Structure formats: structure tokens, C-alpha cells
Coordinates of C-alpha atoms in Angstrom, one line a residue:
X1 CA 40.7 -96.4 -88.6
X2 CA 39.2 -98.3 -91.4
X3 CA 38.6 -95.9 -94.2
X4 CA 39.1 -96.0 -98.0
X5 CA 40.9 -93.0 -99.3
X6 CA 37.8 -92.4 -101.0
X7 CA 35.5 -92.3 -98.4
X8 CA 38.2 -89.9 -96.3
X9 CA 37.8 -87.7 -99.7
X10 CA 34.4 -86.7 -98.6
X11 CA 35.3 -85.9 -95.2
X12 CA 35.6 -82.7 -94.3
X13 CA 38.2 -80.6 -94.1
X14 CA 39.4 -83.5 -96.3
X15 CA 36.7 -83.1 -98.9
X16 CA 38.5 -79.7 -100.0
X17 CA 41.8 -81.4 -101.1
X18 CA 41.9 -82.8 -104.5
X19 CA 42.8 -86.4 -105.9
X20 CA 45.1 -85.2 -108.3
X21 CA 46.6 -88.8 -109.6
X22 CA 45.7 -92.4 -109.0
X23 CA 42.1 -92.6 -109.2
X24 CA 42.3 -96.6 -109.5
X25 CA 43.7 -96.5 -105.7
X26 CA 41.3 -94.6 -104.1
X27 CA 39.9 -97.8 -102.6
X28 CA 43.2 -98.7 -100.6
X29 CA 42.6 -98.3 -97.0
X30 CA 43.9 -95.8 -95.1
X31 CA 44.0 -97.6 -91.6
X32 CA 45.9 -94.5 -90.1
X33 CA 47.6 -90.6 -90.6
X34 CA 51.2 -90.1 -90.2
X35 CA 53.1 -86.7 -91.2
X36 CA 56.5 -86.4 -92.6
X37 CA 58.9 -85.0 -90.5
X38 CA 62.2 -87.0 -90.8
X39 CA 64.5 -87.7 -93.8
X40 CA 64.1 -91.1 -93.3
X41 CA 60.1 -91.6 -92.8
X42 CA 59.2 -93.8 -95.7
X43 CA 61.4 -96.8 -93.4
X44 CA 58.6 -96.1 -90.9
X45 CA 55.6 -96.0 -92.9
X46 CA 52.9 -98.7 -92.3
X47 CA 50.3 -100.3 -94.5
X48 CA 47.8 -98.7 -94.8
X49 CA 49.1 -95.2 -93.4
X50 CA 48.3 -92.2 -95.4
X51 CA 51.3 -89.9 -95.7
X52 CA 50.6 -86.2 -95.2
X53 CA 53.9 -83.6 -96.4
X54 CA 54.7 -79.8 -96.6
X55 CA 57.1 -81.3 -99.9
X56 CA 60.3 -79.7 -97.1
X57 CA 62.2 -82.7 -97.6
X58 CA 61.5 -83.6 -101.3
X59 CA 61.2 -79.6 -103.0
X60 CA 64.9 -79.5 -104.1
X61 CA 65.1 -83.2 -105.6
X62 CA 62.7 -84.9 -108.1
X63 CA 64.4 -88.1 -107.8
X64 CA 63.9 -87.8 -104.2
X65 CA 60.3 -87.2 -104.4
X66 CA 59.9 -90.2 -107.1
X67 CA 61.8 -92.4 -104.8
X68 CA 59.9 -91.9 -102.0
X69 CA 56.5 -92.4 -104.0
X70 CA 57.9 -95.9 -105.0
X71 CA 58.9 -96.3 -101.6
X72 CA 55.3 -95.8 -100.3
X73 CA 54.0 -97.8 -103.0
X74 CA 55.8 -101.2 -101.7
X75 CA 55.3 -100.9 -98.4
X76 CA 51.4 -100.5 -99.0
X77 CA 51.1 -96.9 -98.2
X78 CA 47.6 -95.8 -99.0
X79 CA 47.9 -92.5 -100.0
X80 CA 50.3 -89.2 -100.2
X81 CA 48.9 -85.7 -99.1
X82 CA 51.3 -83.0 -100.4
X83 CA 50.4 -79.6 -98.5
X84 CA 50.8 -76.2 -101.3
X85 CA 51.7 -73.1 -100.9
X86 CA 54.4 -73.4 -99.0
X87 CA 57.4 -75.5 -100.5
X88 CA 55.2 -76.1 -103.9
X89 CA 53.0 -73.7 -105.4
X90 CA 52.3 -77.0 -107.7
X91 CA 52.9 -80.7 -108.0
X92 CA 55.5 -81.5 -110.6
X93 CA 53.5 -83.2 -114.3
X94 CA 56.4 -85.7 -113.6
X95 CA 55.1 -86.9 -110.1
X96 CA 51.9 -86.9 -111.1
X97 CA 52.5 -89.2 -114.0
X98 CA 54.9 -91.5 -111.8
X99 CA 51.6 -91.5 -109.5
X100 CA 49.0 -91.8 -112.4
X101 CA 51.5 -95.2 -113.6
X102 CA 51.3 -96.6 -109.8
X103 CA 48.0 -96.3 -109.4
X104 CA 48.9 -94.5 -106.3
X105 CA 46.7 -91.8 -104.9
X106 CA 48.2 -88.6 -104.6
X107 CA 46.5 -85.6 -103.2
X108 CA 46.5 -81.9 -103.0
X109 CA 45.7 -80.6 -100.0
X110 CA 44.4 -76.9 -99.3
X111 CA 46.8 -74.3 -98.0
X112 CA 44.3 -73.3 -95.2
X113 CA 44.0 -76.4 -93.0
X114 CA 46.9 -77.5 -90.9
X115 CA 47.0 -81.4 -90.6
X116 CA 45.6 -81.9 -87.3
X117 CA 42.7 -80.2 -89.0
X118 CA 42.6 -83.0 -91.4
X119 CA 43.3 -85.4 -88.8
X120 CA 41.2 -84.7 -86.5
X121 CA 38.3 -84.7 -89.2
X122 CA 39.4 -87.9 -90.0
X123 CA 39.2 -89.2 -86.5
X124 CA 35.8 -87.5 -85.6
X125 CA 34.4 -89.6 -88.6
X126 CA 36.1 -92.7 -88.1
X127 CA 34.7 -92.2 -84.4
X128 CA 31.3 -91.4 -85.5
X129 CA 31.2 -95.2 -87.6
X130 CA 33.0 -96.9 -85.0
X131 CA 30.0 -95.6 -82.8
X132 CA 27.3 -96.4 -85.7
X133 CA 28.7 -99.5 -85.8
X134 CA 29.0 -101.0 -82.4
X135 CA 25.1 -100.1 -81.8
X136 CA 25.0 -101.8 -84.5
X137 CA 26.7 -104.9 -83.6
X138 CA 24.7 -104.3 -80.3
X139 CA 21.3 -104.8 -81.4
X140 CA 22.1 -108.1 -83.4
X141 CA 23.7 -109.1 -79.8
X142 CA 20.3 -108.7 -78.5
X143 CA 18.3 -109.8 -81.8
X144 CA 20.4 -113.3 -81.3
X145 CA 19.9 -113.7 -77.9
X146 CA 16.5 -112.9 -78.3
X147 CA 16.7 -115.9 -81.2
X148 CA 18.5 -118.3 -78.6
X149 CA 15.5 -117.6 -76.1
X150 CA 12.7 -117.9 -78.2
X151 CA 11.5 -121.6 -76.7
X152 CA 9.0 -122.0 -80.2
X153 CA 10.7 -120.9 -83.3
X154 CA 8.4 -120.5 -86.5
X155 CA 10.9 -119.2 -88.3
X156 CA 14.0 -121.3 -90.3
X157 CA 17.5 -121.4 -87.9
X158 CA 19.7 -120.7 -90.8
X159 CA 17.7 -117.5 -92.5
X160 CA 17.3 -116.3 -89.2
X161 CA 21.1 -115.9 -88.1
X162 CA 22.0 -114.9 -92.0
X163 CA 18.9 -111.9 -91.2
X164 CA 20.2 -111.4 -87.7
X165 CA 23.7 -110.6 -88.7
X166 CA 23.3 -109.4 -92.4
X167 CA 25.7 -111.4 -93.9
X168 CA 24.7 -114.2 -96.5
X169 CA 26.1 -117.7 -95.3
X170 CA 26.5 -121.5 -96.3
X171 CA 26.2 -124.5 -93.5
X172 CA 28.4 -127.6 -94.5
X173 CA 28.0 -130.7 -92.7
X174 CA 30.6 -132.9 -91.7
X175 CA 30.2 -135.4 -94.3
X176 CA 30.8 -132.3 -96.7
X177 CA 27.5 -131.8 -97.7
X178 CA 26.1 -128.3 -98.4
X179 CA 22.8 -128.5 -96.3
X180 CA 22.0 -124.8 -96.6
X181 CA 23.6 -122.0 -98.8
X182 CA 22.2 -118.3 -99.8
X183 CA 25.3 -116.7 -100.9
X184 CA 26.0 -116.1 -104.3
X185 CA 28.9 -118.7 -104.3
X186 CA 28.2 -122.1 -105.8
X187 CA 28.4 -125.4 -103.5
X188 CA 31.4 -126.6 -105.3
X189 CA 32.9 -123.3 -104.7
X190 CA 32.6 -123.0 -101.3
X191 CA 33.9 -126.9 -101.0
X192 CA 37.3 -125.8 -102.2
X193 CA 39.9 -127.2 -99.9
X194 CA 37.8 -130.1 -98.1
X195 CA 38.3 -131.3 -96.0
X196 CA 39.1 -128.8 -93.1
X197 CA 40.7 -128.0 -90.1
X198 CA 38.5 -127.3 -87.1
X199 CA 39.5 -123.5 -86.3
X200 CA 38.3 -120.4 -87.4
X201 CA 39.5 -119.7 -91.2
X202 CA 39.6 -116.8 -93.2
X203 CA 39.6 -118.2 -96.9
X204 CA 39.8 -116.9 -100.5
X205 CA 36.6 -117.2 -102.8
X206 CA 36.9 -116.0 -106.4
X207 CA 38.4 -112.6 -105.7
X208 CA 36.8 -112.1 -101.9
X209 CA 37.4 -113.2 -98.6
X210 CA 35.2 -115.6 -96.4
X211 CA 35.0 -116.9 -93.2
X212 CA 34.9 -120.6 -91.7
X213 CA 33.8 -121.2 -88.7
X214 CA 33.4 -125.1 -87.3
X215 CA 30.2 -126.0 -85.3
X216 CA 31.7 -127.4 -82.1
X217 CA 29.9 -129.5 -79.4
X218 CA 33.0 -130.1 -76.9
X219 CA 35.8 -132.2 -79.2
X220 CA 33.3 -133.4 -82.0
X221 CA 32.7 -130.9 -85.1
X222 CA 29.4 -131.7 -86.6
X223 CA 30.1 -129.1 -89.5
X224 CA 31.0 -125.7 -90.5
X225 CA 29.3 -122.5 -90.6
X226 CA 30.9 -120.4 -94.1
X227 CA 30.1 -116.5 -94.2
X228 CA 31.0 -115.3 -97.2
X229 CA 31.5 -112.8 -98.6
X230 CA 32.7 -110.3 -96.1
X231 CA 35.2 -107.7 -95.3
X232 CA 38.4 -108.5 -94.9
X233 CA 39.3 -105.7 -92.9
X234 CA 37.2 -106.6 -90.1
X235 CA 37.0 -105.6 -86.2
X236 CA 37.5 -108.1 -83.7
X237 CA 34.4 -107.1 -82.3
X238 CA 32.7 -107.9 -85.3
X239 CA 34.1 -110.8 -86.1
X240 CA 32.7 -112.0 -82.3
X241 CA 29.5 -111.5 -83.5
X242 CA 30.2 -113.9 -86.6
X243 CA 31.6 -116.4 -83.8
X244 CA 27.8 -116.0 -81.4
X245 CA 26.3 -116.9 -84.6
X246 CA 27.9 -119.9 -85.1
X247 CA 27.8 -120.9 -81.2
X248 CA 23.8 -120.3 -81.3
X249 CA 23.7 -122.4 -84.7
X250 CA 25.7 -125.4 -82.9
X251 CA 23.5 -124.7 -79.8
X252 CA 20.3 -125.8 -81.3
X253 CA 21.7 -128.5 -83.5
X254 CA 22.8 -130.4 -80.8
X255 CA 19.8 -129.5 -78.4
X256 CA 16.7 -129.8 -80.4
X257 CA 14.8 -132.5 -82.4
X258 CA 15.4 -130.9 -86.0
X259 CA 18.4 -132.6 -87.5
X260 CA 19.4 -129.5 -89.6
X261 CA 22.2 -131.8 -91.4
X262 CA 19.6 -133.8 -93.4
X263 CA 18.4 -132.6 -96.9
X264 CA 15.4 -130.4 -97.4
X265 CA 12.5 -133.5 -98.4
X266 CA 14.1 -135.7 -95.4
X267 CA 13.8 -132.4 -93.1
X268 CA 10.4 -131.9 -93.6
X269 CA 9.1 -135.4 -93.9
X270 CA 11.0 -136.1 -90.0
X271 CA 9.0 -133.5 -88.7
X272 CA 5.9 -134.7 -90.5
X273 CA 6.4 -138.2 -89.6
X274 CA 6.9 -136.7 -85.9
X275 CA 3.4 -135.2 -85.9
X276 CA 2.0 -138.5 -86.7
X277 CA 3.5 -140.2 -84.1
X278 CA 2.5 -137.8 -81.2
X279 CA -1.2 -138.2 -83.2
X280 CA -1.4 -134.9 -84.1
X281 CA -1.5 -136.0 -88.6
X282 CA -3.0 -139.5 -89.9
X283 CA -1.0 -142.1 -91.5
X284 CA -3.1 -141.3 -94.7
X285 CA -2.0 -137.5 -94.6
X286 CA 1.5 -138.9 -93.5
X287 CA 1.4 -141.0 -96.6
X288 CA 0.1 -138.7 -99.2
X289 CA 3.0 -136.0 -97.9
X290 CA 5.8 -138.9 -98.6
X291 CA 4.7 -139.2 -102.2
X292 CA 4.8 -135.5 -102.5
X293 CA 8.6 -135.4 -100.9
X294 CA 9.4 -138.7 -102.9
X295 CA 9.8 -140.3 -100.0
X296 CA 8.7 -144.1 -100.6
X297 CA 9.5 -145.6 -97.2
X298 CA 5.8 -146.0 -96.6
X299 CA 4.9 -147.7 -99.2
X300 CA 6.9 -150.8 -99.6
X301 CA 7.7 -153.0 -96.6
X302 CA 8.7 -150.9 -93.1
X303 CA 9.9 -151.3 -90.1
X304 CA 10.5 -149.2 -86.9
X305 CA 13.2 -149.1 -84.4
X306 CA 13.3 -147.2 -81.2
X307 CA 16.2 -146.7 -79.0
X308 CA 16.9 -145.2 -75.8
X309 CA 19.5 -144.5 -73.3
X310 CA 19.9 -144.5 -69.8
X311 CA 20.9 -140.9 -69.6
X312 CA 18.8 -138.3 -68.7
X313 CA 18.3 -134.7 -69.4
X314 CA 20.9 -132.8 -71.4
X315 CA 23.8 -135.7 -71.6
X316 CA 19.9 -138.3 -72.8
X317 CA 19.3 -135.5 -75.6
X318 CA 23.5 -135.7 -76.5
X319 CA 23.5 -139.2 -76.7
X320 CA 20.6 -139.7 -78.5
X321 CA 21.7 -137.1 -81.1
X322 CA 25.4 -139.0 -80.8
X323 CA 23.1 -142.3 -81.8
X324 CA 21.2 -140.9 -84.6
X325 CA 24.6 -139.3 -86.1
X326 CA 25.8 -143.3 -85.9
X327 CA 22.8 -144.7 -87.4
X328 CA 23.4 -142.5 -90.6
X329 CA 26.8 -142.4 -90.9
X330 CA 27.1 -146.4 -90.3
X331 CA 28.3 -147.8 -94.5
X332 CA 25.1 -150.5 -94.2
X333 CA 22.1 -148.3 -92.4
X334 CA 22.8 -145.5 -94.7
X335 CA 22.4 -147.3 -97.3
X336 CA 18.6 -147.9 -96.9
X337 CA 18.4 -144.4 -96.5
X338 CA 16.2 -145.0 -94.1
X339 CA 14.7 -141.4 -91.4
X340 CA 15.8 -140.9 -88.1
X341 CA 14.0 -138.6 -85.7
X342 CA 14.1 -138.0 -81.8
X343 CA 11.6 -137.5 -79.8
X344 CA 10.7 -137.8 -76.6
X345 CA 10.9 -142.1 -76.6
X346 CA 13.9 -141.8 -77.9
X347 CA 15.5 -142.4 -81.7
X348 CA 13.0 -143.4 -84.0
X349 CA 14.3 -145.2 -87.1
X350 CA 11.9 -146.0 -90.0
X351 CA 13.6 -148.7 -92.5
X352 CA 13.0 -150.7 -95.3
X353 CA 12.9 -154.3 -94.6
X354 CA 16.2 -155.2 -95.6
X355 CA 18.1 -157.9 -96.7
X356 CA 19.8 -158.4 -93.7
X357 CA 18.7 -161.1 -91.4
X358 CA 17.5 -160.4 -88.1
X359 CA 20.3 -161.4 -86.4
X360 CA 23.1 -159.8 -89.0
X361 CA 20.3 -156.4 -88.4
X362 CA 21.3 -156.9 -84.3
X363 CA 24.8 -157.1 -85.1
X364 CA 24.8 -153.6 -86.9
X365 CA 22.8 -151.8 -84.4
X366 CA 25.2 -153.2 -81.8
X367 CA 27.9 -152.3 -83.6
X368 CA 26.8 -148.8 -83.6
X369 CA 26.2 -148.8 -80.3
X370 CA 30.3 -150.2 -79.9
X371 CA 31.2 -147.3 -82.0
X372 CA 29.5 -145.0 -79.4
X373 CA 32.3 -145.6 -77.1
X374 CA 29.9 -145.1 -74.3
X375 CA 30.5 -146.1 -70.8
X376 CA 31.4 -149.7 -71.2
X377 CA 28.9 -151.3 -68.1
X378 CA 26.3 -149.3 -70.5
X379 CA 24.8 -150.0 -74.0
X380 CA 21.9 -147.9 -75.4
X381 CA 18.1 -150.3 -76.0
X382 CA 17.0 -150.6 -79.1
X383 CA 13.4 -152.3 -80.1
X384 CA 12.4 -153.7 -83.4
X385 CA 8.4 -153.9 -84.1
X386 CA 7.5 -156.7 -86.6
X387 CA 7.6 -155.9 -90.3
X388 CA 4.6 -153.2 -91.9
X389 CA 3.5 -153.4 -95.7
X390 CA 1.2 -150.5 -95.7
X391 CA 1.4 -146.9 -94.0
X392 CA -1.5 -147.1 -91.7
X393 CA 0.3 -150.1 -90.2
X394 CA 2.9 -147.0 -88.7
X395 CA 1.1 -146.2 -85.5
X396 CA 0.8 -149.8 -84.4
X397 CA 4.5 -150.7 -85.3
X398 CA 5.4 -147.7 -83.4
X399 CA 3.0 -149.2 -80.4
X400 CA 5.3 -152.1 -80.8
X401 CA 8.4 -150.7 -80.1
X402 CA 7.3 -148.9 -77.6
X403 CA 5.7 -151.6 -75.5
X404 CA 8.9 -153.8 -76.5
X405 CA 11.4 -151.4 -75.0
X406 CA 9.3 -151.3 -71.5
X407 CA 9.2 -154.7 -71.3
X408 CA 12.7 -155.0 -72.0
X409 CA 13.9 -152.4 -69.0
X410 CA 11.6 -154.6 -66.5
X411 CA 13.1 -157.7 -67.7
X412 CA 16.5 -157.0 -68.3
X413 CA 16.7 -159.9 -70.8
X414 CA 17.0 -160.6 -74.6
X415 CA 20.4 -158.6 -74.9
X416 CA 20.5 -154.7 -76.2
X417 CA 18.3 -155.1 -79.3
X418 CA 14.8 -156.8 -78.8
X419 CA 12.6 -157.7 -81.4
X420 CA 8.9 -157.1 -81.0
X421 CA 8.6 -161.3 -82.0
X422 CA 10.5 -162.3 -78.8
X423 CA 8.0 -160.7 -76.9
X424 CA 4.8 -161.6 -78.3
X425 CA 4.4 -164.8 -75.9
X426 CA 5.0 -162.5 -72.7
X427 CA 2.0 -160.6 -74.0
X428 CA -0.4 -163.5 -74.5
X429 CA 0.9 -165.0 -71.8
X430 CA 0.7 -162.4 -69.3
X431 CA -2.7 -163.7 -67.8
X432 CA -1.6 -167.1 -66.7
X433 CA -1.9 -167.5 -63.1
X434 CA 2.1 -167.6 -61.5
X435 CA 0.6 -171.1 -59.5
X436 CA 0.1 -172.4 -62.8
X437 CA 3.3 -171.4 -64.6
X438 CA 5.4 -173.2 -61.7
X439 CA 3.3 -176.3 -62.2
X440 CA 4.5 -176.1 -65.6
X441 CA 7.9 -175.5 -65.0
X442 CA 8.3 -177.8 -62.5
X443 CA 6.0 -180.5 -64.4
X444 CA 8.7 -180.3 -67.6
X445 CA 12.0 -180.1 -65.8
X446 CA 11.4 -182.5 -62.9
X447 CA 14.2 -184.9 -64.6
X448 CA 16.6 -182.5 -64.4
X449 CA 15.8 -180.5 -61.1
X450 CA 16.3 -183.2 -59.0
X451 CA 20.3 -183.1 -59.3
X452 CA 22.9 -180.9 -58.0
X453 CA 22.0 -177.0 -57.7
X454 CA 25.3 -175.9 -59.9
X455 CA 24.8 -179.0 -62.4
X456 CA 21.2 -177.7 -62.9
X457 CA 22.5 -174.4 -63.2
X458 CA 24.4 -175.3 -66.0
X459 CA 22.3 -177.4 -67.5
X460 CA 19.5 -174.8 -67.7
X461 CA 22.1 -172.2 -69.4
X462 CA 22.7 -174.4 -72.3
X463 CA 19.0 -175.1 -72.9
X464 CA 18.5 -171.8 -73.0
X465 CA 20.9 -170.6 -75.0
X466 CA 19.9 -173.7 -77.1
X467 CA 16.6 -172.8 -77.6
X468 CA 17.7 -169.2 -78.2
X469 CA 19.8 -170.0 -81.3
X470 CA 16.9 -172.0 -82.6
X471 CA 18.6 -175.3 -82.3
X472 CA 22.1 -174.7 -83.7
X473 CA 24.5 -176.6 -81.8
X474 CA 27.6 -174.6 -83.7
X475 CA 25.9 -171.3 -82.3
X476 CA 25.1 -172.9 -78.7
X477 CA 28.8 -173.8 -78.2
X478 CA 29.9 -170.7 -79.4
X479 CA 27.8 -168.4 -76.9
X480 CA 28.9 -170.7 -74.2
X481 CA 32.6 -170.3 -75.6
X482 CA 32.5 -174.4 -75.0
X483 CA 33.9 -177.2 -77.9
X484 CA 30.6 -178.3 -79.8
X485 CA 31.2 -182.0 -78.8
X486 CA 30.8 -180.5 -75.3
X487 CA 27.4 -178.8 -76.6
X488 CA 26.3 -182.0 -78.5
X489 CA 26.8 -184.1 -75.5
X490 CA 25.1 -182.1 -73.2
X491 CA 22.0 -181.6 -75.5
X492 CA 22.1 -185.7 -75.4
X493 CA 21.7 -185.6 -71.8
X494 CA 19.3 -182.7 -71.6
X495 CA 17.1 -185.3 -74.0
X496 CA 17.3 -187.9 -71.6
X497 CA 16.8 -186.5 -67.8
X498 CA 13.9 -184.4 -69.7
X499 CA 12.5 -187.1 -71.8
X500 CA 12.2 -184.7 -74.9
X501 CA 13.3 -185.5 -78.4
X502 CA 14.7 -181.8 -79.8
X503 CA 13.8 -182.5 -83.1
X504 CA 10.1 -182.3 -82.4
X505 CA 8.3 -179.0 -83.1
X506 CA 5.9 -179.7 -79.8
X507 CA 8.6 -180.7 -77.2
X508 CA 10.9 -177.2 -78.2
X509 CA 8.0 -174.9 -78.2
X510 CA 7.2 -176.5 -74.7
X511 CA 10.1 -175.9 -73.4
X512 CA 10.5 -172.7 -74.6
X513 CA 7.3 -171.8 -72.6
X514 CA 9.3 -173.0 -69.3
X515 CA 12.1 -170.3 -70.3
X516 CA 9.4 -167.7 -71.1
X517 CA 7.3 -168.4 -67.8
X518 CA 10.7 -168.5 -66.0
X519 CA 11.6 -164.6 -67.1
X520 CA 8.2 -163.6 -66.3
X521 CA 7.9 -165.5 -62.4
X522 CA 11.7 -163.6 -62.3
X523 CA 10.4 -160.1 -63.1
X524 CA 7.5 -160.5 -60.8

């Protein structure tokens, strides 16, 4: 039963009794009905049980009857039904003041209804809501699953659930930001306590109750789902219904493209910027919809990024999300408060040209992909397209990084982030008949090819990582995890057997041709 003495008031048979003391009470609940029959019943009273009495036991004794009103009192008793007309013809002035002090509720009932009359009245009603409301509960069921099913939404996720279940609610992400709230609580408010525990909370908000819900995905919370305010006296059942709502939120942030934990102008300008790159809105329109959101990404130097995983269906979308949750949370990348959106290709990043250097801007998307903790024979791809100074440059920077990361998963080479610059030879390059590109190879390291397989071997690894790290023998020895005397001398003897002095512009680019036509004969 989940009543307020109140609301029982108007129930009939109930309705003809008669709140004859405290009034301020009559919003205790009465969760059940119990009638006195035992000298000692106010040991066995419950909370929230209303007392029903003939007055037998307390008629001869004032004190008594005072006792057992205080009695009721502390142990949370919501209210005390004396029966007339039996035993009392009237309630004693003093009890009634004693009442009136306690804001208790005491009631007269009417001489001609027994108690099962005013129980069963009781229990028909409490029946009739717990009916009402289970239908109730029962279309929102199906309202919410309809929700879940819906492949297109038009509508918002978070004002659809708060409609859905009518209760107002607040979505917190893990960071502790309040990404969405239409209760009548303030952010701060609702931030009391942070952070939290991942379990299901009920919690005290200026004189009301709420409830916390995290937004699981397996072990990892993403954020919390906050209902607030709501009855603390709720049904299991209903409560369930609080926890779907949550499950269906967590559902579609962790399935779909929309990351619902980034602010409103960052929201709306990912999906914008998503149109654009499927073709379906111009850079222009793009561009004139940024300055309207304040977004200024396209108009200073930009960069994109796009990175992929090996994965496919549900655990690709997971880790993608997992990657784009470590691209904004990393202390550097969020900094340039750069946009992050997935989509088909995979994580598309647009950045301000930093001041990072190229290779200190590998080292930080590696690291993110470290702090992944992915399966250690696998790393996630990431391409870089070349820098952009105005928005309609968007579309071919985002031709870039998509041609870039193909070419990388064909050949395999130039580590987990490629940059759309080490590729621009293969490109031109392409054409050259493979006859001609072994004449060249063979033409430029005849000195060298001539000696033992594994001395060549070697020999060819430290030119290449040479040329790689643009000349620097410190780098070199370090890659090879060799002394950089060892580097030095072997850079000597490269010189001589090739018959190419390294500090001439012409004889490194040639060679780096040799390592480019190399890759490209080994991919064919």
C-alpha cells in the first residue's frame, strides 16, 4: 500500500471518519492497516502502519492512551483510527491536544463500519492504483522499446526518455560535466558529492529525493543518468522502468555516431561537419554554420586525421567510440579543442595546426592508442592529410586521409600514423614502369649488393632508417638500439660502396627513391 493518510481520507468507507487532530500529518504514508488487539501492540507497530482501535485497552487510563500515541509517534506510525460508540462516545480534549502538539493524525471513525469495511476499502483502492499504475508503467515499456527500435530518430535522445517516462532528468558525463539537464535543479546542485560511485543511488536534493543511475558499457561508466525529483516511496517495478531508461540511453551512446557527451555548439556542428563529408552540405554552408556556433576551426589553419581499426561490426563501432573518448580526454589533444566524429571511415579528427611537431603529433596519437590497452599484436591506423588554411580545402584534406590510410593497409609500412607527405611520391610515382624501378634500384645500390645477403640486409636497414630520420645519426642509432659510433661508421661505409656523399640534397633524395620504389615493387 502506498497511500497518504489523506488520500485514504477520501476513500470510502474511510471518507465518513473525521481527521479530528493533526492536520500537518496527513501526508505520512500509511503503507499498511493493523488493529489493536493486544496490550502490547504499539511494540509491533510498523512504519507506516495506520492503527485502527475500539479505545478497549486505553478507555480506563489517559496516561495509557497518551503513551501509546507517543509510542506510535516514534516508531513512525502514520495514523490512529479510534472507533466510537462503543468504549468512547468521544475522544478526550486532552488527546486530541497531545495529537494536535505531535502533528499526529488522529481520526474518528464512524460507529457503523467494522474495520474490514475500512480495510477492505482501503485495499480495493490501493488495488485499483496499483492496476492504474502498472498499465501505466506498461505502455512506457512499449513507448521505450518502440524508442530503442526506431532505426531513424528525428527526435532528441534525452527529451525523448524524460517524455517517455515522465520524470524530468539531468545526464552527467564522466568528466562531470552536465551535458543535458531539464529539472528544476541547478548543475551545481545536482554535482553535489562528485565524484561517484558506479551503482544505483538514491540521493538528497534540497528537501527531495533523486535517483543516480551510471551509464554502463561492460566495466567502463561513460556517465550518469540523474532523475530527479521523484518519489521516494517507489515500487520496484517502477524503479525498473527508471533503470530501461538508463540502459536504452547507454545503448545508443555507445552504438551510434552522435557523441551525446559533447556540448550543444560541438553536437551540432559534428553532425554538420558529417553531412559535408558524406557531400550532402558545401564547405561554404559548413563554414558559415561554424561562425554561427563560434566554432573557428575552419578558419585558421586545419588539419584532418582519420583512424581506423581492424575490428569489425559491433566490437569496430566500440573501439572507435573507445578511440574518440581517448582523443578528447588525452591533456594535449583536448587542449586544441579540436571535433571528433565517426563515421563510416572511421574517427575523424579536425585540429588546429598545432605547435607540436610532426613527429611529437605521432607520439601523442600513439600514445593514445597505448592507452587503449588494445590487443598488443594490434594498434589502430591513423592518417594525417597535409595542412588546410581555408574551409573549402576540407573535402580534399579529407580525400587525403582517406587515400593515405588505403595505401597504408596495402603497404603495411610507415608505422601506425602516416602522414599524407610520406605518401605523395607513391602517388606520382605510381606510373613508373616496375622494369624501370629495378634498373634504378639496382643502378644505385650495385656497390653495396654485391656483398653478403645478411651484410646487405643490414646495411639497407640502417639507410633506411637513416633516411627516415632525415639524416640524424643520434635518431638512426637509436631506432636501431645501436651506439652512434656504430651508426656513424656504417653511414661512412654506406658513402663509400654507394659512392654518395649524404650531405648532398641530390644523392639523399635519390636514394630515397630506391626505398620508395622498393615499398612499391614489395606491395605489387
Amino acid at each position: 500500500m502506498h497511500l497518504t493518510v489523506e488520500e485514504a481520507l477520501s476513500i470510502y468507507p474511510l471518507s465518513e471518519a473525521k481527521l479530528i487532530a493533526g492536520a500537518k500529518g496527513k501526508h505520512r504514508i500509511v503503507k499498511s492497516i493493523n488493529v489493536m488487539d493486544a496490550p502490547d501492540i504499539s511494540d509491533w507497530i510498523k512504519e507506516g502502519e495506520m492503527l485502527l482501535t475500539t479505545a478497549y485497552l486505553i478507555k480506563d487510563s489517559l496516561e495509557d492512551a497518551s503513551a501509546l500515541l507517543h509510542t506510535l509517534n516514534r516508531r513512525g506510525s502514520s495514523a490512529l483510527g479510534i472507533k466510537l460508540g462503543r468504549f468512547w462516545d468521544t475522544v478526550p480534549e486532552e488527546l486530541i491536544a497531545e495529537a494536535e502538539t505531535l502533528n499526529f493524525p488522529l481520526i474518528e471513525l464512524p460507529f457503523q463500519f467494522t474495520f474490514s469495511d475500512q480495510m477492505n476499502g482501503l485495499f480495493r483502492a490501493e488495488l485499483s492504483r496499483s492496476t492504474s499504475m502498472l498499465q501505466s508503467i506498461m505502455d512506457k515499456q512499449r513507448k521505450l522499446m518502440r524508442f530503442a527500435l526506431r532505426s531513424g530518430r528525428s527526435r532528441p535522445l534525452f527529451e525523448s526518455v524524460s517524455e517517455v517516462i515522465g520524470y524530468p532528468l539531468a545526464v552527467v558525463s564522466a568528466r562531470g560535466d552536465a551535458v543535458y539537464n531539464n529539472s528544476e535543479y541547478e548543475d551545481r546542485q545536482l554535482l553535489e558529492g562528485w565524484p561517484w560511485q558506479n551503482r544505483n543511488q538514491r540521493f538528497r536534493i534540497s528537501d527531495k529525493t533523486g535517483l543516480r543511475i551510471p551509464l554502463m558499457q561492460g566495466e567502463k561508466c561513460s556517465g550518469y543518468l540523474l532523475y530527479c525529483p521523484i518519489d521516494p516511496l517507489l515500487l520496484p517495478v517502477e524503479e525498473s522502468l527508471f533503470v530501461q531508461g538508463a540502459e536504452l540511453i547507454s545503448f545508443h551512446i555507445h552504438s551510434g555516431y552522435e557523441d551525446y557527451f559533447e556540448h550543444a555548439e560541438h553536437r551540432e556542428f559534428s553532425s554538420l561537419l558529417r553531412r559535408c563529408l558524406k557531400g550532402g552540405l558545401s564547405c561554404s554552408e559548413l563554414s558559415q554554420a561554424a561562425v554561427k556556433l563560434e566554432v573557428t576551426l575552419l578558419h585558421s589553419p586545419f588539419q584532418l586525421v582519420l583512424t581506423d581499426t581492424a575490428a569489425i561490426g559491433d566490437d569496430r563501432q566500440g573501439e572507435l567510440l573507445r578511440l574518440k573518448e581517448e582523443y578528447a580526454e588525452h591533456p594535449a589533444l583536448r587542449e586544441l579543442n579540436a571535433i571528433h566524429v565517426i563515421m563510416d571511415e572511421g574517427v575523424v579528427s579536425l585540429l588546429p595546426v598545432s605547435q607540436h611537431s610532426p613527429e611529437q603529433f605521432r607520439a601523442l596519437i600513439n600514445e593514445c592508442f597505448h592507452n587503449l590497452k588494445l590487443d598488443k599484436t594490434y594498434y589502430p591506423r591513423a592518417a594525417v592529410s597535409s595542412i588546410k588554411v581555408k574551409p573549402e580545402g576540407l573535402k580534399e584534406a579529407f580525400a587525403e586521409v582517406r587515400e593515405c590510410m588505403s595505401m597504408a593497409r596495402q603497404w603495411g609500412a610507415y608505422g601506425n600514423v602516416v602522414h599524407y607527405r610520406q605518401l605523395e611520391l607513391h602517388l606520382l610515382l605510381g606510373q613508373i614502369p616496375t622494369d624501370t624501378m629495378e634498373k634504378y634500384i639496382n643502378g644505385n645500390l650495385r656497390g653495396l649488393l654485391s656483398r653478403e645477403p645478411e651484410y646487405v640486409k643490414e646495411m639497407l636497414h640502417t639507410l633506411e632508417v637513416y633516411l627516415d630520420n632525415d639524416g640524424h645519426v643520434n635518431e638512426t642509432a637509436k631506432k636501431l638500439f645501436i651506439h652512434r659510433n656504430t651508426a656513424t661508421y656504417r653511414i661512412e661505409k654506406l658513402s663509400e660502396l654507394l659512392d654518395v656523399d649524404f650531405k648532398k640534397i641530390n644523392d639523399l633524395m635519390r636514394l630515397k627513391l630506391v626505398f620508395v620504389f622498393r615499398k612499391m615493387l614489395e606491395r605489387d
